Every structure is written in structure tokens, then in C-alpha cells.
Amino acid sequence: AQSVTQLGSHVSVSEGALVLLRCNYSSSVPPYLFWYVQYPNQGLQLLLKYTSAATLVKGINGFEAEFKKSETSFHLTKPSAHMSDAAEYFCAVSILLNYGGSQGNLIFGKGTKLSVKP
Amino acid sequence: EAGVVQSPRYKIIEKKQPVAFWCNPISGHNTLYWYRQNLGQGPELLIRYENEEAVDDSQLPKDRFSAERLKGVDSTLKIQPAELGDSAVYLCASSLGLAGPTDTQYFGPGTRLTVL
């Protein structure tokens, strides 16, 4: 079975500091991985996705993530945090094996809430 | 381009009452998803449609939940009767349905349900 684990339910950084949100995956086959962001009272918005092309994936709003097979990780980073980055971030893995029509379904982590201090 | 539209945005009901949520996906998107997001958790899939067909409803509690997607466009999710534990945000998402497991899902703003 595939799953993701997000380390740290809350992360707080100062404005201008590095943002690092951690995600580890479990998968018996090469995974497809996603990062979504959720602003208060809004739906989820795709930041970036890894689909087995380049291991370093660049997304919107200056975020990027690196797929590391040896560490089973897909951590999200941004060099300099902005106040507008305060939100909840979800890592997700896409189901690859088609049991009962499940191929393509996303399994989400529990999320990491990012706070940005002035 | 309009995004995924959901209504109502908020709903408060008493337990044992019925409730329905409506979703209008992005035009041209064949795949539609309903998720439930409990407080402090990530979304969990309830049901997925490919056009009009429910291709995965394994996580839908069928004793009280039902869903339909008539004509392969709009969808309705119903709970009858609601229980206290159903309080959550119900998210609808849609995707083109052409890229399989790498498809990007686009989410609506959700309906926040409170059951008293």
C-alpha cells in the first residue's frame, strides 16, 4: 500500500527565512507525488508534482521539491518565506495499481500548517 | 476559466436530518471526486466518477451516504440521516481524466458541515 507521512504538524518561520516542509512516502513502485496548498476557507491548490521526469521539481510561488528515492522523501522548500505563504500544505501520493478503480486516487498526508512571523 | 463550484459553503443541521451538497466541476473535466476532510486531517476520498460511472466508491459509507452524477457533469452528495461524526468539510474536485495517476485535481472551496 502507498502512503505519505508529513513530519511536523506545525512549522513556524520568520519572513525571509528558508521554508522546509517534510514529506516521506511509502510505495512498492515508483511513486507519483504531489504538494498542495490550502489557504483558510479555500480548497486545495496544486503547488507542484513529481511524475518521474526531473527529480527537482519547480512549482508556483517559488516553491520546489526534490524527489530522493534513497531517502523516500519529497520535501518542499522555498528559499525565502513571505507572509502570504502562511497556509496548510499537504503532500500526496497517487495510487498506481488499479484495484477496484483506484488508480489515480490521491492519498494525502495529515498536513503541515506553516506560520510566517514578521 | 471558472473553477470548481460548490454549494452551499456552510451548512448547520441537527443530527438525523438529511443534507445535500452540490458540485459543478470545471467544464470538460471527465473525472469528479468527493472528499471528506476532518479537522486537522488531509482529505480522504469518498467516491470517484468517470463521466457518469462511479468507478471507486469503496470508501463511501453506503448506509447513509449516496451520490449521483447525472449526465456526467454536476454531482450531488447526500447524507441521510446525518450523525455528529459527519461534521467535516466536504470537498469536490475534478480533473481532465486523461493522464491517469498524474492527473492534476482541481478542488472547490468545500462545504463545511456542522452537525449538532
Coordinates of N, CA and C in Angstrom, one line a residue:
Chain A
A1 N 0.8 -1.2 0.0 CA 0.0 0.0 0.0 C 0.9 1.2 0.0
Q2 N 0.4 2.3 -0.6 CA 1.1 3.5 -0.7 C 0.6 4.5 0.4
S3 N 1.5 5.3 0.9 CA 1.2 6.3 2.0 C 2.2 7.4 2.0
V4 N 1.9 8.5 2.6 CA 2.8 9.6 2.9 C 2.7 10.0 4.3
T5 N 3.9 10.4 4.8 CA 3.9 10.9 6.2 C 4.5 12.3 6.2
Q6 N 3.9 13.2 6.8 CA 4.4 14.6 6.9 C 4.9 14.8 8.3
L7 N 6.1 15.2 8.4 CA 6.8 15.3 9.7 C 6.5 16.8 10.2
G8 N 5.9 16.9 11.3 CA 5.6 18.2 11.9 C 4.3 18.8 11.4
S9 N 3.3 18.9 12.4 CA 2.0 19.4 12.0 C 2.0 20.9 12.0
H10 N 3.0 21.5 12.6 CA 3.1 23.0 12.6 C 4.6 23.3 12.4
V11 N 4.8 24.3 11.5 CA 6.1 24.8 11.3 C 6.0 26.3 11.3
S12 N 6.9 27.0 12.0 CA 6.9 28.4 12.1 C 8.3 29.0 11.6
V13 N 8.3 29.9 10.7 CA 9.5 30.5 10.2 C 9.3 32.0 10.2
S14 N 10.4 32.7 10.2 CA 10.4 34.2 10.1 C 10.4 34.6 8.6
E15 N 9.8 35.7 8.3 CA 9.7 36.2 7.0 C 11.2 36.3 6.4
G16 N 11.4 35.8 5.2 CA 12.7 35.8 4.6 C 13.5 34.6 4.9
A17 N 13.1 33.8 5.8 CA 13.8 32.5 6.2 C 13.5 31.4 5.2
L18 N 14.3 30.4 5.3 CA 14.1 29.2 4.5 C 12.8 28.4 5.0
V19 N 12.0 28.0 4.0 CA 10.9 27.1 4.4 C 11.3 25.7 4.0
L20 N 11.1 24.7 4.9 CA 11.3 23.3 4.7 C 10.2 22.5 5.3
L21 N 9.4 21.9 4.4 CA 8.3 21.1 4.9 C 8.6 19.6 4.4
R22 N 8.5 18.7 5.4 CA 9.0 17.4 5.1 C 7.9 16.4 4.8
C23 N 8.2 15.5 3.8 CA 7.3 14.5 3.4 C 8.0 13.3 3.0
N24 N 7.7 12.1 3.6 CA 8.2 10.9 3.3 C 7.1 10.0 2.8
Y25 N 7.5 9.1 1.8 CA 6.5 8.3 1.2 C 6.8 6.8 1.4
S26 N 5.8 6.0 1.2 CA 6.0 4.6 1.2 C 5.3 4.0 0.0
S27 N 6.1 3.3 -0.8 CA 5.5 2.8 -2.1 C 6.3 1.7 -2.6
S28 N 5.7 0.6 -3.0 CA 6.4 -0.5 -3.6 C 6.8 -0.3 -5.0
V29 N 6.2 0.7 -5.6 CA 6.5 1.0 -7.0 C 6.9 2.5 -7.1
P30 N 7.6 2.9 -8.1 CA 8.0 4.3 -8.2 C 6.8 5.2 -8.1
P31 N 6.7 6.1 -7.2 CA 5.5 6.9 -7.0 C 5.4 8.2 -7.8
Y32 N 4.2 8.6 -7.9 CA 3.9 10.0 -8.3 C 3.5 10.8 -7.1
L33 N 4.1 12.0 -6.9 CA 3.9 12.7 -5.7 C 3.5 14.1 -6.0
F34 N 2.7 14.7 -5.1 CA 2.1 16.0 -5.2 C 2.3 16.8 -3.9
W35 N 2.4 18.1 -4.1 CA 2.2 19.0 -3.0 C 1.1 20.0 -3.3
Y36 N 0.1 20.1 -2.4 CA -1.0 21.0 -2.5 C -0.9 22.0 -1.3
V37 N -1.5 23.2 -1.6 CA -1.6 24.2 -0.5 C -3.0 24.6 -0.3
Q38 N -3.4 24.8 1.0 CA -4.8 25.2 1.3 C -4.8 26.4 2.1
Y39 N -5.3 27.5 1.6 CA -5.4 28.7 2.4 C -6.8 28.6 3.1
P40 N -6.9 29.4 4.2 CA -8.1 29.3 5.1 C -9.4 29.5 4.3
N41 N -10.3 28.6 4.5 CA -11.6 28.6 3.9 C -11.6 28.5 2.4
Q42 N -10.5 27.8 1.9 CA -10.4 27.6 0.4 C -10.1 26.2 0.2
G43 N -10.3 25.8 -1.1 CA -9.9 24.4 -1.5 C -8.4 24.3 -1.7
L44 N -8.0 23.1 -2.1 CA -6.6 22.8 -2.3 C -6.2 23.3 -3.7
Q45 N -4.9 23.8 -3.7 CA -4.4 24.2 -5.0 C -3.0 23.5 -5.2
L46 N -2.8 23.0 -6.4 CA -1.6 22.3 -6.7 C -0.4 23.2 -6.7
L47 N 0.6 22.9 -5.9 CA 1.9 23.6 -6.0 C 2.9 23.0 -7.0
L48 N 3.0 21.7 -7.0 CA 3.9 21.0 -7.9 C 3.6 19.5 -7.8
K49 N 4.2 18.8 -8.8 CA 4.0 17.3 -8.8 C 5.2 16.7 -9.5
Y50 N 5.6 15.5 -9.0 CA 6.7 14.7 -9.5 C 6.1 13.5 -10.3
T51 N 6.5 13.5 -11.5 CA 5.9 12.4 -12.4 C 7.0 11.6 -13.1
S52 N 8.1 11.4 -12.4 CA 9.3 10.6 -12.8 C 10.1 11.2 -13.9
A53 N 10.0 12.5 -14.1 CA 10.9 13.2 -15.1 C 12.1 13.7 -14.3
A54 N 12.2 15.0 -14.1 CA 13.3 15.6 -13.3 C 13.0 15.4 -11.9
T55 N 14.1 15.1 -11.1 CA 13.9 14.8 -9.7 C 13.7 16.1 -8.9
L56 N 14.2 17.2 -9.4 CA 13.9 18.5 -8.8 C 12.8 19.2 -9.6
V57 N 11.7 19.4 -8.8 CA 10.5 19.9 -9.5 C 10.3 21.3 -9.0
K58 N 10.1 22.2 -9.9 CA 9.8 23.6 -9.6 C 8.3 23.9 -9.7
G59 N 7.7 24.6 -8.7 CA 6.3 24.8 -8.7 C 6.0 26.3 -8.7
I60 N 4.8 26.6 -8.3 CA 4.3 28.0 -8.3 C 4.8 28.7 -7.0
N61 N 4.8 30.0 -7.0 CA 5.1 30.8 -5.9 C 6.5 30.6 -5.3
G62 N 7.4 30.2 -6.1 CA 8.8 30.0 -5.7 C 9.1 28.7 -5.0
F63 N 8.2 27.8 -4.9 CA 8.4 26.5 -4.2 C 9.0 25.5 -5.1
E64 N 9.8 24.6 -4.5 CA 10.3 23.5 -5.3 C 10.4 22.3 -4.3
A65 N 10.5 21.1 -4.9 CA 10.7 19.9 -4.1 C 11.6 18.9 -4.9
E66 N 12.3 18.2 -4.1 CA 13.3 17.2 -4.7 C 12.9 15.8 -4.3
F67 N 12.8 14.9 -5.3 CA 12.5 13.5 -5.1 C 13.8 12.8 -4.8
K68 N 13.9 12.2 -3.7 CA 15.0 11.4 -3.3 C 14.6 10.0 -3.0
K69 N 14.9 9.1 -4.0 CA 14.5 7.7 -3.8 C 15.2 7.1 -2.7
S70 N 16.5 7.3 -2.5 CA 17.2 6.7 -1.4 C 16.7 7.0 0.0
E71 N 16.1 8.2 0.1 CA 15.6 8.6 1.4 C 14.0 8.5 1.4
T72 N 13.4 8.1 0.4 CA 12.0 8.0 0.2 C 11.3 9.3 0.7
S73 N 11.9 10.4 0.2 CA 11.5 11.8 0.6 C 11.1 12.6 -0.6
F74 N 10.3 13.6 -0.3 CA 9.8 14.6 -1.3 C 9.6 15.9 -0.5
H75 N 10.6 16.5 0.0 CA 10.5 17.7 0.9 C 10.2 18.9 0.0
L76 N 9.4 19.8 0.6 CA 9.1 21.0 -0.1 C 9.9 22.2 0.5
T77 N 10.5 23.0 -0.4 CA 11.3 24.1 0.1 C 11.0 25.4 -0.6
K78 N 11.3 26.5 0.0 CA 11.3 27.8 -0.6 C 12.4 28.6 0.1
P79 N 13.2 29.3 -0.7 CA 14.4 30.0 -0.1 C 14.0 31.1 0.9
S80 N 13.0 31.8 0.6 CA 12.6 33.0 1.4 C 11.1 33.1 1.6
A81 N 10.7 32.9 2.8 CA 9.3 32.9 3.2 C 8.7 34.3 3.1
H82 N 7.4 34.3 2.6 CA 6.7 35.6 2.6 C 5.5 35.4 3.5
M83 N 4.9 36.5 4.0 CA 3.8 36.4 4.8 C 2.6 35.6 4.1
S84 N 2.5 35.8 2.8 CA 1.4 35.2 2.1 C 1.6 33.7 2.0
D85 N 2.7 33.1 2.4 CA 2.9 31.7 2.3 C 2.2 31.0 3.5
A86 N 1.7 31.7 4.5 CA 1.1 31.1 5.6 C -0.2 30.4 5.2
A87 N -0.2 29.1 5.4 CA -1.3 28.2 4.9 C -1.0 26.8 5.4
E88 N -1.8 25.9 5.0 CA -1.6 24.5 5.3 C -1.1 23.8 4.0
Y89 N -0.2 22.9 4.1 CA 0.5 22.2 3.0 C 0.3 20.7 3.1
F90 N -0.2 20.1 2.0 CA -0.4 18.7 2.0 C 0.4 18.0 1.0
C91 N 1.1 16.9 1.4 CA 1.8 16.0 0.5 C 0.8 14.9 0.1
A92 N 0.9 14.4 -1.1 CA 0.0 13.3 -1.5 C 0.7 12.4 -2.5
V93 N 0.3 11.1 -2.5 CA 0.8 10.2 -3.4 C -0.3 9.6 -4.2
S94 N -0.1 9.4 -5.5 CA -1.1 8.9 -6.4 C -1.1 7.3 -6.4
I95 N -2.2 6.7 -6.3 CA -2.3 5.3 -6.4 C -2.0 4.8 -7.8
L96 N -1.1 3.8 -7.9 CA -0.7 3.4 -9.2 C -1.3 2.1 -9.7
L97 N -1.7 1.2 -8.8 CA -2.2 0.0 -9.1 C -3.7 0.1 -9.1
N98 N -4.4 -0.5 -10.1 CA -5.8 -0.3 -10.3 C -6.6 -1.4 -9.7
Y99 N -6.7 -1.3 -8.3 CA -7.6 -2.2 -7.6 C -8.9 -1.5 -7.4
G100 N -10.0 -2.1 -8.0 CA -11.3 -1.5 -7.8 C -11.4 -0.1 -8.3
G101 N -10.7 0.2 -9.4 CA -10.8 1.5 -10.0 C -10.1 2.6 -9.2
S102 N -9.1 2.3 -8.4 CA -8.5 3.2 -7.5 C -7.3 3.9 -8.2
Q103 N -6.9 3.5 -9.4 CA -5.7 4.1 -10.0 C -5.9 5.6 -10.2
G104 N -5.0 6.4 -9.7 CA -5.1 7.9 -9.9 C -5.7 8.5 -8.6
N105 N -6.2 7.7 -7.7 CA -6.7 8.4 -6.5 C -5.5 8.9 -5.7
L106 N -5.7 10.0 -5.0 CA -4.7 10.5 -4.1 C -4.8 10.1 -2.7
I107 N -3.7 9.8 -2.1 CA -3.7 9.6 -0.6 C -2.9 10.8 0.0
F108 N -3.6 11.5 0.9 CA -3.0 12.7 1.4 C -2.3 12.4 2.8
G109 N -1.3 13.2 3.1 CA -0.8 13.3 4.4 C -1.7 14.1 5.3
K110 N -1.3 14.2 6.6 CA -2.2 15.0 7.5 C -2.0 16.5 7.4
G111 N -1.0 16.9 6.7 CA -0.8 18.3 6.5 C 0.1 19.0 7.5
T112 N 0.8 20.1 7.1 CA 1.6 20.9 7.9 C 1.2 22.3 7.8
K113 N 0.9 22.9 8.9 CA 0.5 24.3 8.9 C 1.7 25.2 9.1
L114 N 1.9 26.0 8.1 CA 3.0 26.9 8.1 C 2.6 28.3 8.6
S115 N 3.3 28.8 9.6 CA 3.1 30.2 10.1 C 4.4 31.0 9.7
V116 N 4.2 32.2 9.3 CA 5.3 33.1 9.0 C 5.2 34.3 9.9
K117 N 6.3 34.5 10.6 CA 6.4 35.6 11.5 C 7.0 36.9 10.9
P118 N 6.5 38.0 11.2 CA 7.1 39.3 10.6 C 8.5 39.5 11.1
Chain B
E1 N -11.2 31.2 -16.7 CA -11.9 29.9 -16.6 C -12.4 29.7 -15.2
A2 N -13.7 29.3 -15.1 CA -14.3 29.1 -13.8 C -13.7 27.9 -13.2
G3 N -13.6 27.9 -11.8 CA -13.1 26.7 -11.1 C -14.2 25.8 -10.7
V4 N -13.9 24.9 -9.8 CA -15.0 24.0 -9.3 C -15.9 24.8 -8.4
V5 N -17.1 24.7 -8.6 CA -18.1 25.4 -7.8 C -18.8 24.5 -6.8
Q6 N -18.9 24.8 -5.6 CA -19.7 24.0 -4.6 C -20.7 24.9 -3.9
S7 N -21.8 24.3 -3.5 CA -22.7 25.0 -2.7 C -23.5 23.9 -1.8
P8 N -23.9 24.3 -0.6 CA -23.6 25.6 0.0 C -22.2 25.7 0.5
R9 N -21.7 26.8 1.0 CA -20.4 26.8 1.6 C -20.4 26.4 3.0
Y10 N -21.5 26.7 3.7 CA -21.7 26.3 5.1 C -23.1 25.7 5.3
K11 N -23.1 24.7 6.2 CA -24.4 24.1 6.5 C -24.4 23.6 7.9
I12 N -25.4 24.0 8.7 CA -25.5 23.6 10.0 C -26.9 22.8 10.1
I13 N -26.8 21.6 10.6 CA -28.1 20.8 10.8 C -28.0 20.1 12.1
E14 N -29.2 19.6 12.5 CA -29.2 18.7 13.7 C -29.1 17.3 13.2
K15 N -28.6 16.5 14.1 CA -28.4 15.1 13.8 C -29.7 14.4 13.4
K16 N -29.6 13.5 12.6 CA -30.7 12.7 12.0 C -31.4 13.4 10.9
Q17 N -31.0 14.7 10.6 CA -31.5 15.4 9.4 C -30.8 15.0 8.2
P18 N -31.4 15.1 7.0 CA -30.7 14.9 5.7 C -30.0 16.2 5.3
V19 N -29.0 16.0 4.5 CA -28.3 17.2 3.9 C -27.7 16.8 2.5
A20 N -27.6 17.8 1.7 CA -27.1 17.5 0.3 C -26.1 18.6 -0.1
F21 N -25.1 18.2 -0.8 CA -24.1 19.1 -1.3 C -24.0 19.0 -2.8
W22 N -23.8 20.1 -3.4 CA -23.8 20.2 -4.9 C -22.4 20.6 -5.4
C23 N -22.0 20.0 -6.5 CA -20.7 20.4 -7.1 C -20.9 20.5 -8.6
N24 N -20.3 21.6 -9.2 CA -20.2 21.8 -10.6 C -18.7 21.8 -11.0
P25 N -18.3 20.8 -11.7 CA -16.8 20.7 -12.0 C -16.4 21.7 -13.1
I26 N -15.1 21.7 -13.3 CA -14.6 22.6 -14.4 C -15.1 22.0 -15.7
S27 N -15.5 22.8 -16.6 CA -16.0 22.4 -17.9 C -15.0 21.5 -18.7
G28 N -15.5 20.4 -19.1 CA -14.7 19.5 -19.9 C -13.9 18.4 -19.0
H29 N -14.0 18.5 -17.7 CA -13.4 17.6 -16.8 C -14.3 16.3 -16.7
N30 N -13.7 15.2 -17.1 CA -14.5 13.9 -17.0 C -14.5 13.3 -15.7
T31 N -13.5 13.5 -14.9 CA -13.4 12.8 -13.6 C -13.8 13.8 -12.5
L32 N -14.6 13.3 -11.6 CA -15.1 14.1 -10.4 C -14.9 13.3 -9.2
Y33 N -14.4 14.0 -8.1 CA -14.1 13.3 -6.8 C -14.9 14.0 -5.7
W34 N -15.3 13.3 -4.7 CA -15.8 13.8 -3.5 C -14.8 13.3 -2.4
Y35 N -14.4 14.3 -1.6 CA -13.5 14.0 -0.4 C -14.2 14.5 0.9
R36 N -13.8 13.9 2.0 CA -14.2 14.4 3.3 C -12.9 14.8 4.0
Q37 N -12.9 16.0 4.6 CA -11.7 16.5 5.3 C -12.1 16.8 6.7
N38 N -11.6 15.9 7.6 CA -11.9 16.1 9.1 C -10.9 17.1 9.6
L39 N -11.2 17.8 10.7 CA -10.4 18.8 11.3 C -9.0 18.3 11.6
G40 N -8.0 19.0 11.1 CA -6.6 18.6 11.3 C -6.1 17.4 10.5
Q41 N -6.9 17.0 9.5 CA -6.5 15.9 8.7 C -6.5 16.3 7.2
G42 N -5.9 15.4 6.4 CA -5.9 15.6 5.0 C -7.2 15.1 4.4
P43 N -7.5 15.4 3.2 CA -8.7 14.9 2.5 C -8.7 13.4 2.4
E44 N -9.8 12.8 2.5 CA -10.0 11.4 2.2 C -11.0 11.1 1.2
L45 N -10.7 10.3 0.2 CA -11.7 10.1 -0.9 C -12.9 9.4 -0.5
L46 N -14.0 9.9 -0.9 CA -15.3 9.1 -0.7 C -15.7 8.4 -1.9
I47 N -15.7 9.1 -3.1 CA -16.2 8.5 -4.3 C -15.5 9.2 -5.5
R48 N -15.3 8.4 -6.5 CA -14.8 9.0 -7.8 C -15.6 8.6 -9.0
Y49 N -15.9 9.5 -9.8 CA -16.7 9.3 -11.0 C -15.8 9.5 -12.3
E50 N -16.0 8.6 -13.2 CA -15.5 8.8 -14.6 C -16.7 9.0 -15.4
N51 N -16.9 10.2 -15.9 CA -18.2 10.6 -16.5 C -19.4 10.3 -15.6
E52 N -20.3 9.4 -16.0 CA -21.4 9.2 -15.1 C -21.2 8.0 -14.2
E53 N -20.1 7.2 -14.4 CA -19.9 6.0 -13.7 C -19.1 6.2 -12.4
A54 N -19.6 5.7 -11.3 CA -18.8 5.7 -10.1 C -17.8 4.5 -10.1
V55 N -16.6 4.9 -10.4 CA -15.6 3.8 -10.6 C -14.9 3.4 -9.3
D56 N -15.0 4.2 -8.2 CA -14.5 3.8 -6.9 C -15.3 4.4 -5.9
D57 N -16.1 3.6 -5.2 CA -17.0 4.1 -4.1 C -16.7 3.3 -2.9
S58 N -15.5 2.7 -2.8 CA -15.2 1.7 -1.7 C -15.1 2.4 -0.4
Q59 N -14.9 3.7 -0.3 CA -14.8 4.4 0.9 C -16.1 5.2 1.3
L60 N -17.1 5.0 0.5 CA -18.4 5.7 0.8 C -19.2 4.9 1.7
P61 N -19.6 5.5 2.9 CA -20.4 4.7 3.8 C -21.8 4.6 3.3
K62 N -22.1 3.5 2.6 CA -23.3 3.4 1.8 C -24.6 3.3 2.6
D63 N -24.5 3.1 3.9 CA -25.7 3.0 4.7 C -26.4 4.4 4.8
R64 N -25.6 5.4 4.7 CA -26.2 6.8 4.9 C -25.8 7.8 3.9
F65 N -24.7 7.5 3.1 CA -24.3 8.4 2.1 C -24.7 7.9 0.7
S66 N -25.0 8.8 -0.2 CA -25.3 8.5 -1.6 C -24.8 9.6 -2.4
A67 N -24.5 9.3 -3.7 CA -24.0 10.3 -4.6 C -24.6 10.0 -6.0
E68 N -24.6 11.0 -6.8 CA -25.0 10.8 -8.2 C -24.3 11.9 -9.0
R69 N -24.2 11.5 -10.3 CA -23.6 12.5 -11.3 C -24.4 12.3 -12.6
L70 N -25.5 13.0 -12.6 CA -26.3 12.9 -13.8 C -25.7 13.6 -15.0
K71 N -25.8 12.9 -16.1 CA -25.3 13.5 -17.4 C -23.8 13.8 -17.4
G72 N -23.1 13.2 -16.4 CA -21.7 13.3 -16.4 C -21.1 14.7 -16.1
V73 N -21.9 15.6 -15.5 CA -21.5 16.9 -15.2 C -21.6 17.2 -13.7
D74 N -22.7 17.8 -13.3 CA -22.9 18.2 -11.9 C -23.0 16.9 -11.1
S75 N -22.7 17.1 -9.8 CA -22.8 15.9 -8.9 C -23.4 16.4 -7.6
T76 N -24.2 15.5 -6.9 CA -24.7 15.7 -5.6 C -24.3 14.6 -4.7
L77 N -23.9 15.0 -3.5 CA -23.6 14.1 -2.4 C -24.6 14.3 -1.3
K78 N -25.2 13.2 -0.8 CA -26.3 13.3 0.2 C -25.9 12.5 1.4
I79 N -26.3 12.9 2.5 CA -26.2 12.2 3.8 C -27.6 12.1 4.4
Q80 N -28.0 10.9 4.7 CA -29.3 10.8 5.4 C -29.4 9.5 6.2
P81 N -29.5 9.5 7.5 CA -29.5 10.7 8.3 C -28.1 11.1 8.7
A82 N -27.9 12.4 9.0 CA -26.6 12.8 9.4 C -26.3 12.5 10.9
E83 N -25.0 12.2 11.2 CA -24.6 11.9 12.5 C -23.6 12.9 13.0
L84 N -23.4 13.0 14.3 CA -22.4 14.0 14.8 C -21.1 13.9 14.2
G85 N -20.6 12.6 13.9 CA -19.3 12.4 13.3 C -19.2 12.8 11.9
D86 N -20.3 13.2 11.3 CA -20.2 13.6 9.9 C -19.7 15.1 9.7
S87 N -19.6 15.8 10.9 CA -19.1 17.2 10.8 C -17.7 17.2 10.2
A88 N -17.6 17.9 9.1 CA -16.3 17.9 8.4 C -16.5 18.9 7.2
V89 N -15.4 19.1 6.4 CA -15.5 19.8 5.2 C -15.6 18.8 4.1
Y90 N -16.5 19.0 3.2 CA -16.7 18.1 2.0 C -16.2 18.8 0.8
L91 N -15.2 18.2 0.2 CA -14.5 18.9 -0.9 C -14.9 18.1 -2.2
C92 N -15.1 18.9 -3.3 CA -15.3 18.3 -4.6 C -14.1 18.7 -5.4
A93 N -13.6 17.8 -6.2 CA -12.5 18.1 -7.1 C -12.8 17.5 -8.5
S94 N -12.2 18.0 -9.5 CA -12.3 17.5 -10.9 C -11.0 17.4 -11.6
S95 N -10.9 16.6 -12.6 CA -9.7 16.5 -13.4 C -10.1 16.1 -14.8
L96 N -9.2 16.3 -15.8 CA -9.5 16.0 -17.1 C -9.7 14.5 -17.3
G97 N -9.0 13.7 -16.6 CA -9.2 12.3 -16.7 C -8.4 11.7 -17.8
L98 N -7.4 12.4 -18.3 CA -6.6 11.9 -19.5 C -5.2 11.4 -19.1
A99 N -4.7 11.7 -17.9 CA -3.4 11.5 -17.6 C -3.2 10.4 -16.5
G100 N -4.3 9.7 -16.2 CA -4.2 8.6 -15.2 C -3.7 9.1 -13.9
P101 N -2.7 8.4 -13.3 CA -2.2 8.7 -12.0 C -1.5 10.0 -11.9
T102 N -1.2 10.7 -13.0 CA -0.5 12.0 -12.9 C -1.5 13.2 -13.2
D103 N -2.8 12.9 -13.3 CA -3.8 13.9 -13.5 C -3.7 14.9 -12.4
T104 N -3.9 16.2 -12.7 CA -4.0 17.2 -11.7 C -5.4 17.4 -11.3
Q105 N -5.7 17.3 -10.0 CA -7.0 17.5 -9.5 C -7.2 19.0 -9.1
Y106 N -8.3 19.5 -9.4 CA -8.7 20.9 -9.1 C -9.8 20.9 -8.1
F107 N -9.6 21.6 -7.0 CA -10.5 21.5 -5.9 C -11.4 22.7 -5.8
G108 N -12.6 22.5 -5.3 CA -13.6 23.5 -5.0 C -13.3 24.0 -3.6
P109 N -14.0 25.0 -3.1 CA -13.7 25.6 -1.8 C -14.3 24.8 -0.7
G110 N -15.2 23.8 -1.0 CA -15.7 22.9 0.0 C -17.0 23.4 0.7
T111 N -17.7 22.5 1.3 CA -18.8 22.8 2.2 C -18.5 22.3 3.6
R112 N -18.6 23.3 4.5 CA -18.3 23.0 5.9 C -19.6 22.6 6.5
L113 N -19.7 21.3 6.9 CA -20.9 20.8 7.6 C -20.7 20.7 9.1
T114 N -21.6 21.2 9.8 CA -21.7 21.1 11.3 C -23.0 20.4 11.6
V115 N -22.8 19.3 12.3 CA -24.0 18.5 12.8 C -24.1 18.7 14.3
L116 N -25.2 19.2 14.8 CA -25.4 19.5 16.2 C -26.3 18.4 16.8

